[in-house]
Amino acid sequence: MSSLPWLPYWRLFVAGIRQQATYRLAMVGGLIANATFGFLKTAILSATVVAGGGTVGGYDGAMMATYVWVGQGMLGSLNLNGRLDLADRINTGDITTDFLRPLDVQTATIATEVGKAVYALLPRGVPSLLIGALFVGLGTPESPWSWVLGLVSLALGMVVSQTTVYVLTTAGFWLVELRGLQTMYMMLSGFLAGLFVPVTLFPDWLATIAHATPFPSMMQYPIDVFTEHSGMTGSIERVAAQCFWLALTWLAGWWLTRLGRQRLEVQGG
């Protein structure tokens, strides 16, 4: 283990893939939901583009359709509900067992959750894109670099969604109940991430608030990179912003875990 310190986390990543693979019917249900809401969103936002004279917020018809279906494809791989199994382990005190293991709790948790997210791309992400391409028609990046940056941005978005929720979960070291915070997170995250409408359609003041949070890094930025919404320069800036939020949320999670470990009290112990 000492010569390959990353190996246990790789195995946890693979374990996350295998764990998620057991929920086949849930994945089918998720795909049906993705497709249903994808058609509804396409109809609404396409009408918005037409009413806007052919472009709205920098999106034309093809770009808006791509925004919808790429977003629907990503939905199963992002943690926008604010929940992690770790929250229950903190609440019950089982986290003490995790602290005794020769692994970093934060890295182990995120590796497992990212494994689940990667698997969800196969039964939900790729089919959603195929449905959109077949029945609606999608735009594709003109530059091969946009494909590369798009994949990098997608990976960063998945990880940022987990590191941000991890920060939220560490509040369990100080709070008895997290459901209120999780509900508030779920309400804010999807909206500010660009799940319902592109962030570029927000009023300026609201867009400024959104960009000051990690939420657009989860969904809006990967979509912008893939659709070449702001050109190559804009794509690089968005990937850089994702790297910033990944570093910030990771450091925040590490710091709060250290503080929480000192604060942890186990009932009956």
PDB file of C-alpha atoms in Angstrom:
ATOM      1  CA  MET A   1       0.000   0.000   0.000  1.00  0.00           C
ATOM      2  CA  SER A   2       2.831   2.368   0.816  1.00  0.00           C
ATOM      3  CA  SER A   3       4.249   2.146  -2.713  1.00  0.00           C
ATOM      4  CA  LEU A   4       0.816   2.715  -4.277  1.00  0.00           C
ATOM      5  CA  PRO A   5      -1.049   5.069  -1.928  1.00  0.00           C
ATOM      6  CA  TRP A   6      -3.699   5.745  -4.558  1.00  0.00           C
ATOM      7  CA  LEU A   7      -4.662   2.085  -4.980  1.00  0.00           C
ATOM      8  CA  PRO A   8      -7.203   1.858  -2.105  1.00  0.00           C
ATOM      9  CA  TYR A   9      -9.007   4.922  -3.460  1.00  0.00           C
ATOM     10  CA  TRP A  10      -9.022   3.452  -6.955  1.00  0.00           C
ATOM     11  CA  ARG A  11     -10.621   0.314  -5.525  1.00  0.00           C
ATOM     12  CA  LEU A  12     -13.238   2.437  -3.772  1.00  0.00           C
ATOM     13  CA  PHE A  13     -13.892   4.205  -7.079  1.00  0.00           C
ATOM     14  CA  VAL A  14     -14.444   0.814  -8.745  1.00  0.00           C
ATOM     15  CA  ALA A  15     -16.595  -0.269  -5.805  1.00  0.00           C
ATOM     16  CA  GLY A  16     -18.768   2.804  -6.375  1.00  0.00           C
ATOM     17  CA  ILE A  17     -19.248   1.764 -10.007  1.00  0.00           C
ATOM     18  CA  ARG A  18     -20.233  -1.760  -8.975  1.00  0.00           C
ATOM     19  CA  GLN A  19     -22.573  -0.511  -6.277  1.00  0.00           C
ATOM     20  CA  GLN A  20     -24.411   1.778  -8.672  1.00  0.00           C
ATOM     21  CA  ALA A  21     -24.610  -1.005 -11.271  1.00  0.00           C
ATOM     22  CA  THR A  22     -26.928  -2.954  -8.967  1.00  0.00           C
ATOM     23  CA  TYR A  23     -29.702  -0.361  -9.384  1.00  0.00           C
ATOM     24  CA  ARG A  24     -30.599  -1.215 -12.977  1.00  0.00           C
ATOM     25  CA  LEU A  25     -34.324  -0.526 -12.770  1.00  0.00           C
ATOM     26  CA  ALA A  26     -33.654   2.791 -11.044  1.00  0.00           C
ATOM     27  CA  MET A  27     -31.381   3.734 -13.942  1.00  0.00           C
ATOM     28  CA  VAL A  28     -34.109   2.862 -16.451  1.00  0.00           C
ATOM     29  CA  GLY A  29     -36.585   4.964 -14.479  1.00  0.00           C
ATOM     30  CA  GLY A  30     -34.094   7.817 -14.372  1.00  0.00           C
ATOM     31  CA  LEU A  31     -33.601   7.635 -18.139  1.00  0.00           C
ATOM     32  CA  ILE A  32     -37.360   7.777 -18.738  1.00  0.00           C
ATOM     33  CA  ALA A  33     -37.618  10.816 -16.458  1.00  0.00           C
ATOM     34  CA  ASN A  34     -34.645  12.455 -18.185  1.00  0.00           C
ATOM     35  CA  ALA A  35     -36.198  11.938 -21.609  1.00  0.00           C
ATOM     36  CA  THR A  36     -39.657  13.130 -20.543  1.00  0.00           C
ATOM     37  CA  PHE A  37     -38.401  16.354 -18.990  1.00  0.00           C
ATOM     38  CA  GLY A  38     -35.924  16.744 -21.846  1.00  0.00           C
ATOM     39  CA  PHE A  39     -38.747  16.985 -24.380  1.00  0.00           C
ATOM     40  CA  LEU A  40     -40.690  19.399 -22.152  1.00  0.00           C
ATOM     41  CA  LYS A  41     -37.676  21.643 -21.616  1.00  0.00           C
ATOM     42  CA  THR A  42     -36.817  21.552 -25.325  1.00  0.00           C
ATOM     43  CA  ALA A  43     -40.311  22.691 -26.253  1.00  0.00           C
ATOM     44  CA  ILE A  44     -40.333  25.531 -23.705  1.00  0.00           C
ATOM     45  CA  LEU A  45     -36.818  26.811 -24.329  1.00  0.00           C
ATOM     46  CA  SER A  46     -37.076  26.445 -28.125  1.00  0.00           C
ATOM     47  CA  ALA A  47     -40.185  28.619 -28.001  1.00  0.00           C
ATOM     48  CA  THR A  48     -38.191  31.121 -25.957  1.00  0.00           C
ATOM     49  CA  VAL A  49     -35.501  31.213 -28.638  1.00  0.00           C
ATOM     50  CA  VAL A  50     -38.094  31.765 -31.364  1.00  0.00           C
ATOM     51  CA  ALA A  51     -39.732  34.543 -29.341  1.00  0.00           C
ATOM     52  CA  GLY A  52     -36.305  36.109 -28.872  1.00  0.00           C
ATOM     53  CA  GLY A  53     -35.770  36.366 -32.616  1.00  0.00           C
ATOM     54  CA  GLY A  54     -33.610  33.262 -33.096  1.00  0.00           C
ATOM     55  CA  THR A  55     -31.114  33.731 -30.285  1.00  0.00           C
ATOM     56  CA  VAL A  56     -31.466  34.276 -26.577  1.00  0.00           C
ATOM     57  CA  GLY A  57     -28.603  34.653 -24.117  1.00  0.00           C
ATOM     58  CA  GLY A  58     -26.184  33.656 -26.876  1.00  0.00           C
ATOM     59  CA  TYR A  59     -28.055  30.413 -27.607  1.00  0.00           C
ATOM     60  CA  ASP A  60     -29.586  29.642 -30.977  1.00  0.00           C
ATOM     61  CA  GLY A  61     -32.032  26.773 -31.518  1.00  0.00           C
ATOM     62  CA  ALA A  62     -29.454  24.004 -31.968  1.00  0.00           C
ATOM     63  CA  MET A  63     -27.316  25.243 -29.086  1.00  0.00           C
ATOM     64  CA  MET A  64     -30.351  25.439 -26.785  1.00  0.00           C
ATOM     65  CA  ALA A  65     -31.364  21.882 -27.669  1.00  0.00           C
ATOM     66  CA  THR A  66     -27.820  20.752 -26.944  1.00  0.00           C
ATOM     67  CA  TYR A  67     -27.934  22.591 -23.619  1.00  0.00           C
ATOM     68  CA  VAL A  68     -31.114  20.719 -22.670  1.00  0.00           C
ATOM     69  CA  TRP A  69     -29.998  17.221 -23.589  1.00  0.00           C
ATOM     70  CA  VAL A  70     -26.418  17.482 -22.346  1.00  0.00           C
ATOM     71  CA  GLY A  71     -27.839  18.748 -19.058  1.00  0.00           C
ATOM     72  CA  GLN A  72     -30.339  15.889 -18.882  1.00  0.00           C
ATOM     73  CA  GLY A  73     -27.542  13.434 -19.623  1.00  0.00           C
ATOM     74  CA  MET A  74     -25.434  14.833 -16.787  1.00  0.00           C
ATOM     75  CA  LEU A  75     -28.247  14.900 -14.253  1.00  0.00           C
ATOM     76  CA  GLY A  76     -27.774  11.344 -12.993  1.00  0.00           C
ATOM     77  CA  SER A  77     -24.058  11.939 -12.447  1.00  0.00           C
ATOM     78  CA  LEU A  78     -24.349  15.073 -10.329  1.00  0.00           C
ATOM     79  CA  ASN A  79     -25.163  15.289  -6.653  1.00  0.00           C
ATOM     80  CA  LEU A  80     -27.687  18.112  -6.550  1.00  0.00           C
ATOM     81  CA  ASN A  81     -29.743  16.729  -3.664  1.00  0.00           C
ATOM     82  CA  GLY A  82     -27.189  17.466  -0.942  1.00  0.00           C
ATOM     83  CA  ARG A  83     -27.145  13.941   0.465  1.00  0.00           C
ATOM     84  CA  LEU A  84     -24.277  11.572   1.235  1.00  0.00           C
ATOM     85  CA  ASP A  85     -24.295   8.300   3.177  1.00  0.00           C
ATOM     86  CA  LEU A  86     -21.546   9.875   5.272  1.00  0.00           C
ATOM     87  CA  ALA A  87     -24.150  12.115   6.923  1.00  0.00           C
ATOM     88  CA  ASP A  88     -25.792   9.078   8.533  1.00  0.00           C
ATOM     89  CA  ARG A  89     -22.419   7.727   9.631  1.00  0.00           C
ATOM     90  CA  ILE A  90     -21.634  11.012  11.369  1.00  0.00           C
ATOM     91  CA  ASN A  91     -25.056  11.080  12.997  1.00  0.00           C
ATOM     92  CA  THR A  92     -24.787   7.511  14.334  1.00  0.00           C
ATOM     93  CA  GLY A  93     -21.113   7.790  15.285  1.00  0.00           C
ATOM     94  CA  ASP A  94     -20.045   5.085  12.812  1.00  0.00           C
ATOM     95  CA  ILE A  95     -17.655   7.669  11.384  1.00  0.00           C
ATOM     96  CA  THR A  96     -15.294   6.748  14.227  1.00  0.00           C
ATOM     97  CA  THR A  97     -14.626   3.454  12.448  1.00  0.00           C
ATOM     98  CA  ASP A  98     -13.716   5.363   9.287  1.00  0.00           C
ATOM     99  CA  PHE A  99     -11.269   7.520  11.223  1.00  0.00           C
ATOM    100  CA  LEU A 100      -9.521   4.389  12.495  1.00  0.00           C
ATOM    101  CA  ARG A 101      -8.850   3.131   8.970  1.00  0.00           C
ATOM    102  CA  PRO A 102      -5.561   4.050   7.231  1.00  0.00           C
ATOM    103  CA  LEU A 103      -7.478   6.080   4.653  1.00  0.00           C
ATOM    104  CA  ASP A 104      -8.436   9.705   4.285  1.00  0.00           C
ATOM    105  CA  VAL A 105     -12.187   9.875   4.942  1.00  0.00           C
ATOM    106  CA  GLN A 106     -12.763  12.723   2.505  1.00  0.00           C
ATOM    107  CA  THR A 107     -10.865  11.147  -0.386  1.00  0.00           C
ATOM    108  CA  ALA A 108     -12.437   7.740   0.230  1.00  0.00           C
ATOM    109  CA  THR A 109     -15.949   9.179   0.285  1.00  0.00           C
ATOM    110  CA  ILE A 110     -15.503  11.254  -2.857  1.00  0.00           C
ATOM    111  CA  ALA A 111     -13.802   8.400  -4.748  1.00  0.00           C
ATOM    112  CA  THR A 112     -16.773   6.131  -4.059  1.00  0.00           C
ATOM    113  CA  GLU A 113     -19.336   8.775  -5.017  1.00  0.00           C
ATOM    114  CA  VAL A 114     -17.513   9.699  -8.235  1.00  0.00           C
ATOM    115  CA  GLY A 115     -17.482   5.998  -9.152  1.00  0.00           C
ATOM    116  CA  LYS A 116     -21.282   5.978  -8.855  1.00  0.00           C
ATOM    117  CA  ALA A 117     -21.456   9.137 -10.969  1.00  0.00           C
ATOM    118  CA  VAL A 118     -19.279   7.699 -13.737  1.00  0.00           C
ATOM    119  CA  TYR A 119     -21.414   4.577 -14.009  1.00  0.00           C
ATOM    120  CA  ALA A 120     -24.590   6.665 -14.312  1.00  0.00           C
ATOM    121  CA  LEU A 121     -23.235   8.138 -17.556  1.00  0.00           C
ATOM    122  CA  LEU A 122     -23.698   4.797 -19.318  1.00  0.00           C
ATOM    123  CA  PRO A 123     -27.360   3.921 -18.658  1.00  0.00           C
ATOM    124  CA  ARG A 124     -28.572   7.531 -18.335  1.00  0.00           C
ATOM    125  CA  GLY A 125     -26.100  10.002 -19.814  1.00  0.00           C
ATOM    126  CA  VAL A 126     -25.263   8.484 -23.190  1.00  0.00           C
ATOM    127  CA  PRO A 127     -28.833   7.310 -23.976  1.00  0.00           C
ATOM    128  CA  SER A 128     -30.174  10.779 -23.130  1.00  0.00           C
ATOM    129  CA  LEU A 129     -27.811  12.312 -25.685  1.00  0.00           C
ATOM    130  CA  LEU A 130     -28.779   9.718 -28.285  1.00  0.00           C
ATOM    131  CA  ILE A 131     -32.483  10.402 -27.723  1.00  0.00           C
ATOM    132  CA  GLY A 132     -31.898  14.128 -28.095  1.00  0.00           C
ATOM    133  CA  ALA A 133     -29.811  13.657 -31.238  1.00  0.00           C
ATOM    134  CA  LEU A 134     -32.344  11.285 -32.808  1.00  0.00           C
ATOM    135  CA  PHE A 135     -35.590  13.132 -32.096  1.00  0.00           C
ATOM    136  CA  VAL A 136     -34.523  16.760 -31.732  1.00  0.00           C
ATOM    137  CA  GLY A 137     -31.097  17.219 -33.282  1.00  0.00           C
ATOM    138  CA  LEU A 138     -28.088  18.515 -31.414  1.00  0.00           C
ATOM    139  CA  GLY A 139     -25.165  20.725 -32.264  1.00  0.00           C
ATOM    140  CA  THR A 140     -21.665  19.301 -31.894  1.00  0.00           C
ATOM    141  CA  PRO A 141     -18.388  21.112 -31.181  1.00  0.00           C
ATOM    142  CA  GLU A 142     -16.513  22.241 -34.266  1.00  0.00           C
ATOM    143  CA  SER A 143     -13.082  22.127 -32.654  1.00  0.00           C
ATOM    144  CA  PRO A 144     -11.602  18.828 -31.440  1.00  0.00           C
ATOM    145  CA  TRP A 145     -10.229  20.756 -28.469  1.00  0.00           C
ATOM    146  CA  SER A 146     -13.788  21.471 -27.405  1.00  0.00           C
ATOM    147  CA  TRP A 147     -14.375  17.728 -27.184  1.00  0.00           C
ATOM    148  CA  VAL A 148     -11.291  17.325 -25.009  1.00  0.00           C
ATOM    149  CA  LEU A 149     -12.112  20.304 -22.799  1.00  0.00           C
ATOM    150  CA  GLY A 150     -15.733  19.160 -22.644  1.00  0.00           C
ATOM    151  CA  LEU A 151     -14.733  15.779 -21.211  1.00  0.00           C
ATOM    152  CA  VAL A 152     -12.361  17.438 -18.739  1.00  0.00           C
ATOM    153  CA  SER A 153     -15.084  19.888 -17.738  1.00  0.00           C
ATOM    154  CA  LEU A 154     -17.596  17.061 -17.330  1.00  0.00           C
ATOM    155  CA  ALA A 155     -15.234  15.189 -15.004  1.00  0.00           C
ATOM    156  CA  LEU A 156     -14.554  18.340 -13.003  1.00  0.00           C
ATOM    157  CA  GLY A 157     -18.269  19.052 -12.735  1.00  0.00           C
ATOM    158  CA  MET A 158     -18.966  15.605 -11.307  1.00  0.00           C
ATOM    159  CA  VAL A 159     -16.183  15.912  -8.742  1.00  0.00           C
ATOM    160  CA  VAL A 160     -17.107  19.476  -7.717  1.00  0.00           C
ATOM    161  CA  SER A 161     -20.684  18.355  -7.092  1.00  0.00           C
ATOM    162  CA  GLN A 162     -19.366  15.737  -4.646  1.00  0.00           C
ATOM    163  CA  THR A 163     -16.784  17.921  -2.907  1.00  0.00           C
ATOM    164  CA  THR A 164     -19.388  20.647  -2.375  1.00  0.00           C
ATOM    165  CA  VAL A 165     -21.879  18.219  -0.844  1.00  0.00           C
ATOM    166  CA  TYR A 166     -19.089  16.827   1.311  1.00  0.00           C
ATOM    167  CA  VAL A 167     -18.572  20.315   2.763  1.00  0.00           C
ATOM    168  CA  LEU A 168     -22.290  20.484   3.517  1.00  0.00           C
ATOM    169  CA  THR A 169     -22.201  17.044   5.131  1.00  0.00           C
ATOM    170  CA  THR A 170     -19.453  18.031   7.562  1.00  0.00           C
ATOM    171  CA  ALA A 171     -22.008  20.290   9.243  1.00  0.00           C
ATOM    172  CA  GLY A 172     -23.244  17.053  10.802  1.00  0.00           C
ATOM    173  CA  PHE A 173     -20.341  17.228  13.248  1.00  0.00           C
ATOM    174  CA  TRP A 174     -22.062  20.245  14.834  1.00  0.00           C
ATOM    175  CA  LEU A 175     -25.749  19.739  13.975  1.00  0.00           C
ATOM    176  CA  VAL A 176     -28.019  16.920  15.068  1.00  0.00           C
ATOM    177  CA  GLU A 177     -30.202  17.086  11.943  1.00  0.00           C
ATOM    178  CA  LEU A 178     -29.152  18.007   8.390  1.00  0.00           C
ATOM    179  CA  ARG A 179     -32.437  17.634   6.516  1.00  0.00           C
ATOM    180  CA  GLY A 180     -33.160  21.356   6.581  1.00  0.00           C
ATOM    181  CA  LEU A 181     -29.774  22.212   5.062  1.00  0.00           C
ATOM    182  CA  GLN A 182     -30.081  19.397   2.530  1.00  0.00           C
ATOM    183  CA  THR A 183     -33.499  20.614   1.404  1.00  0.00           C
ATOM    184  CA  MET A 184     -32.259  24.182   1.033  1.00  0.00           C
ATOM    185  CA  TYR A 185     -29.220  22.924  -0.877  1.00  0.00           C
ATOM    186  CA  MET A 186     -31.400  20.897  -3.238  1.00  0.00           C
ATOM    187  CA  MET A 187     -33.587  23.923  -3.961  1.00  0.00           C
ATOM    188  CA  LEU A 188     -30.636  26.221  -4.671  1.00  0.00           C
ATOM    189  CA  SER A 189     -28.195  23.893  -6.395  1.00  0.00           C
ATOM    190  CA  GLY A 190     -30.300  22.915  -9.397  1.00  0.00           C
ATOM    191  CA  PHE A 191     -31.441  26.477 -10.036  1.00  0.00           C
ATOM    192  CA  LEU A 192     -27.989  28.066  -9.753  1.00  0.00           C
ATOM    193  CA  ALA A 193     -26.295  25.195 -11.613  1.00  0.00           C
ATOM    194  CA  GLY A 194     -28.384  25.904 -14.719  1.00  0.00           C
ATOM    195  CA  LEU A 195     -30.663  22.877 -14.494  1.00  0.00           C
ATOM    196  CA  PHE A 196     -33.845  24.732 -15.435  1.00  0.00           C
ATOM    197  CA  VAL A 197     -32.612  27.562 -17.643  1.00  0.00           C
ATOM    198  CA  PRO A 198     -29.102  28.659 -18.635  1.00  0.00           C
ATOM    199  CA  VAL A 199     -27.446  30.969 -16.140  1.00  0.00           C
ATOM    200  CA  THR A 200     -26.896  33.444 -18.997  1.00  0.00           C
ATOM    201  CA  LEU A 201     -30.665  34.050 -19.012  1.00  0.00           C
ATOM    202  CA  PHE A 202     -30.609  35.213 -15.409  1.00  0.00           C
ATOM    203  CA  PRO A 203     -30.803  38.926 -14.603  1.00  0.00           C
ATOM    204  CA  ASP A 204     -27.317  40.366 -14.208  1.00  0.00           C
ATOM    205  CA  TRP A 205     -27.510  40.549 -10.416  1.00  0.00           C
ATOM    206  CA  LEU A 206     -28.662  36.934 -10.117  1.00  0.00           C
ATOM    207  CA  ALA A 207     -26.063  35.699 -12.622  1.00  0.00           C
ATOM    208  CA  THR A 208     -23.379  37.421 -10.546  1.00  0.00           C
ATOM    209  CA  ILE A 209     -24.582  35.596  -7.444  1.00  0.00           C
ATOM    210  CA  ALA A 210     -24.658  32.277  -9.309  1.00  0.00           C
ATOM    211  CA  HIS A 211     -21.097  32.653 -10.604  1.00  0.00           C
ATOM    212  CA  ALA A 212     -19.941  33.424  -7.065  1.00  0.00           C
ATOM    213  CA  THR A 213     -20.970  29.885  -6.053  1.00  0.00           C
ATOM    214  CA  PRO A 214     -19.639  26.480  -7.152  1.00  0.00           C
ATOM    215  CA  PHE A 215     -22.994  25.472  -8.650  1.00  0.00           C
ATOM    216  CA  PRO A 216     -22.463  26.596 -12.286  1.00  0.00           C
ATOM    217  CA  SER A 217     -19.225  24.563 -12.259  1.00  0.00           C
ATOM    218  CA  MET A 218     -21.311  21.425 -11.848  1.00  0.00           C
ATOM    219  CA  MET A 219     -23.551  21.704 -14.914  1.00  0.00           C
ATOM    220  CA  GLN A 220     -23.589  25.081 -16.684  1.00  0.00           C
ATOM    221  CA  TYR A 221     -19.853  25.281 -17.355  1.00  0.00           C
ATOM    222  CA  PRO A 222     -19.506  21.777 -18.861  1.00  0.00           C
ATOM    223  CA  ILE A 223     -22.461  22.528 -21.127  1.00  0.00           C
ATOM    224  CA  ASP A 224     -20.956  25.887 -22.149  1.00  0.00           C
ATOM    225  CA  VAL A 225     -17.661  24.206 -22.983  1.00  0.00           C
ATOM    226  CA  PHE A 226     -19.339  21.510 -25.063  1.00  0.00           C
ATOM    227  CA  THR A 227     -21.566  23.952 -26.933  1.00  0.00           C
ATOM    228  CA  GLU A 228     -18.672  26.413 -27.459  1.00  0.00           C
ATOM    229  CA  HIS A 229     -20.985  29.074 -26.051  1.00  0.00           C
ATOM    230  CA  SER A 230     -18.177  31.532 -25.291  1.00  0.00           C
ATOM    231  CA  GLY A 231     -15.493  30.322 -27.682  1.00  0.00           C
ATOM    232  CA  MET A 232     -12.216  28.690 -26.759  1.00  0.00           C
ATOM    233  CA  THR A 233     -11.136  31.484 -24.433  1.00  0.00           C
ATOM    234  CA  GLY A 234     -14.394  31.282 -22.516  1.00  0.00           C
ATOM    235  CA  SER A 235     -14.111  27.501 -22.309  1.00  0.00           C
ATOM    236  CA  ILE A 236     -10.646  27.713 -20.798  1.00  0.00           C
ATOM    237  CA  GLU A 237     -11.878  30.295 -18.298  1.00  0.00           C
ATOM    238  CA  ARG A 238     -14.729  28.008 -17.263  1.00  0.00           C
ATOM    239  CA  VAL A 239     -12.433  25.015 -16.777  1.00  0.00           C
ATOM    240  CA  ALA A 240     -10.120  27.229 -14.719  1.00  0.00           C
ATOM    241  CA  ALA A 241     -13.097  28.311 -12.587  1.00  0.00           C
ATOM    242  CA  GLN A 242     -13.981  24.661 -12.044  1.00  0.00           C
ATOM    243  CA  CYS A 243     -10.430  23.925 -10.897  1.00  0.00           C
ATOM    244  CA  PHE A 244     -10.669  26.841  -8.484  1.00  0.00           C
ATOM    245  CA  TRP A 245     -13.910  25.577  -6.943  1.00  0.00           C
ATOM    246  CA  LEU A 246     -12.567  22.043  -6.759  1.00  0.00           C
ATOM    247  CA  ALA A 247      -9.512  23.234  -4.828  1.00  0.00           C
ATOM    248  CA  LEU A 248     -11.558  25.515  -2.569  1.00  0.00           C
ATOM    249  CA  THR A 249     -14.238  22.949  -1.689  1.00  0.00           C
ATOM    250  CA  TRP A 250     -11.625  20.251  -1.181  1.00  0.00           C
ATOM    251  CA  LEU A 251      -9.627  22.411   1.207  1.00  0.00           C
ATOM    252  CA  ALA A 252     -12.813  23.450   3.024  1.00  0.00           C
ATOM    253  CA  GLY A 253     -13.824  19.800   3.384  1.00  0.00           C
ATOM    254  CA  TRP A 254     -10.365  18.844   4.687  1.00  0.00           C
ATOM    255  CA  TRP A 255     -10.358  21.674   7.238  1.00  0.00           C
ATOM    256  CA  LEU A 256     -13.908  21.013   8.450  1.00  0.00           C
ATOM    257  CA  THR A 257     -13.175  17.295   8.764  1.00  0.00           C
ATOM    258  CA  ARG A 258     -10.219  18.053  11.029  1.00  0.00           C
ATOM    259  CA  LEU A 259     -12.312  20.384  13.162  1.00  0.00           C
ATOM    260  CA  GLY A 260     -15.206  17.943  13.217  1.00  0.00           C
ATOM    261  CA  ARG A 261     -12.984  15.081  14.285  1.00  0.00           C
ATOM    262  CA  GLN A 262     -12.009  17.077  17.353  1.00  0.00           C
ATOM    263  CA  ARG A 263     -15.623  18.048  17.968  1.00  0.00           C
ATOM    264  CA  LEU A 264     -17.175  14.594  17.422  1.00  0.00           C
ATOM    265  CA  GLU A 265     -19.189  13.158  20.273  1.00  0.00           C
ATOM    266  CA  VAL A 266     -20.660   9.660  20.074  1.00  0.00           C
ATOM    267  CA  GLN A 267     -23.771   9.073  22.147  1.00  0.00           C
ATOM    268  CA  GLY A 268     -23.201   6.396  24.744  1.00  0.00           C
ATOM    269  CA  GLY A 269     -19.434   6.529  24.237  1.00  0.00           C
TER     270      GLY A 269
END
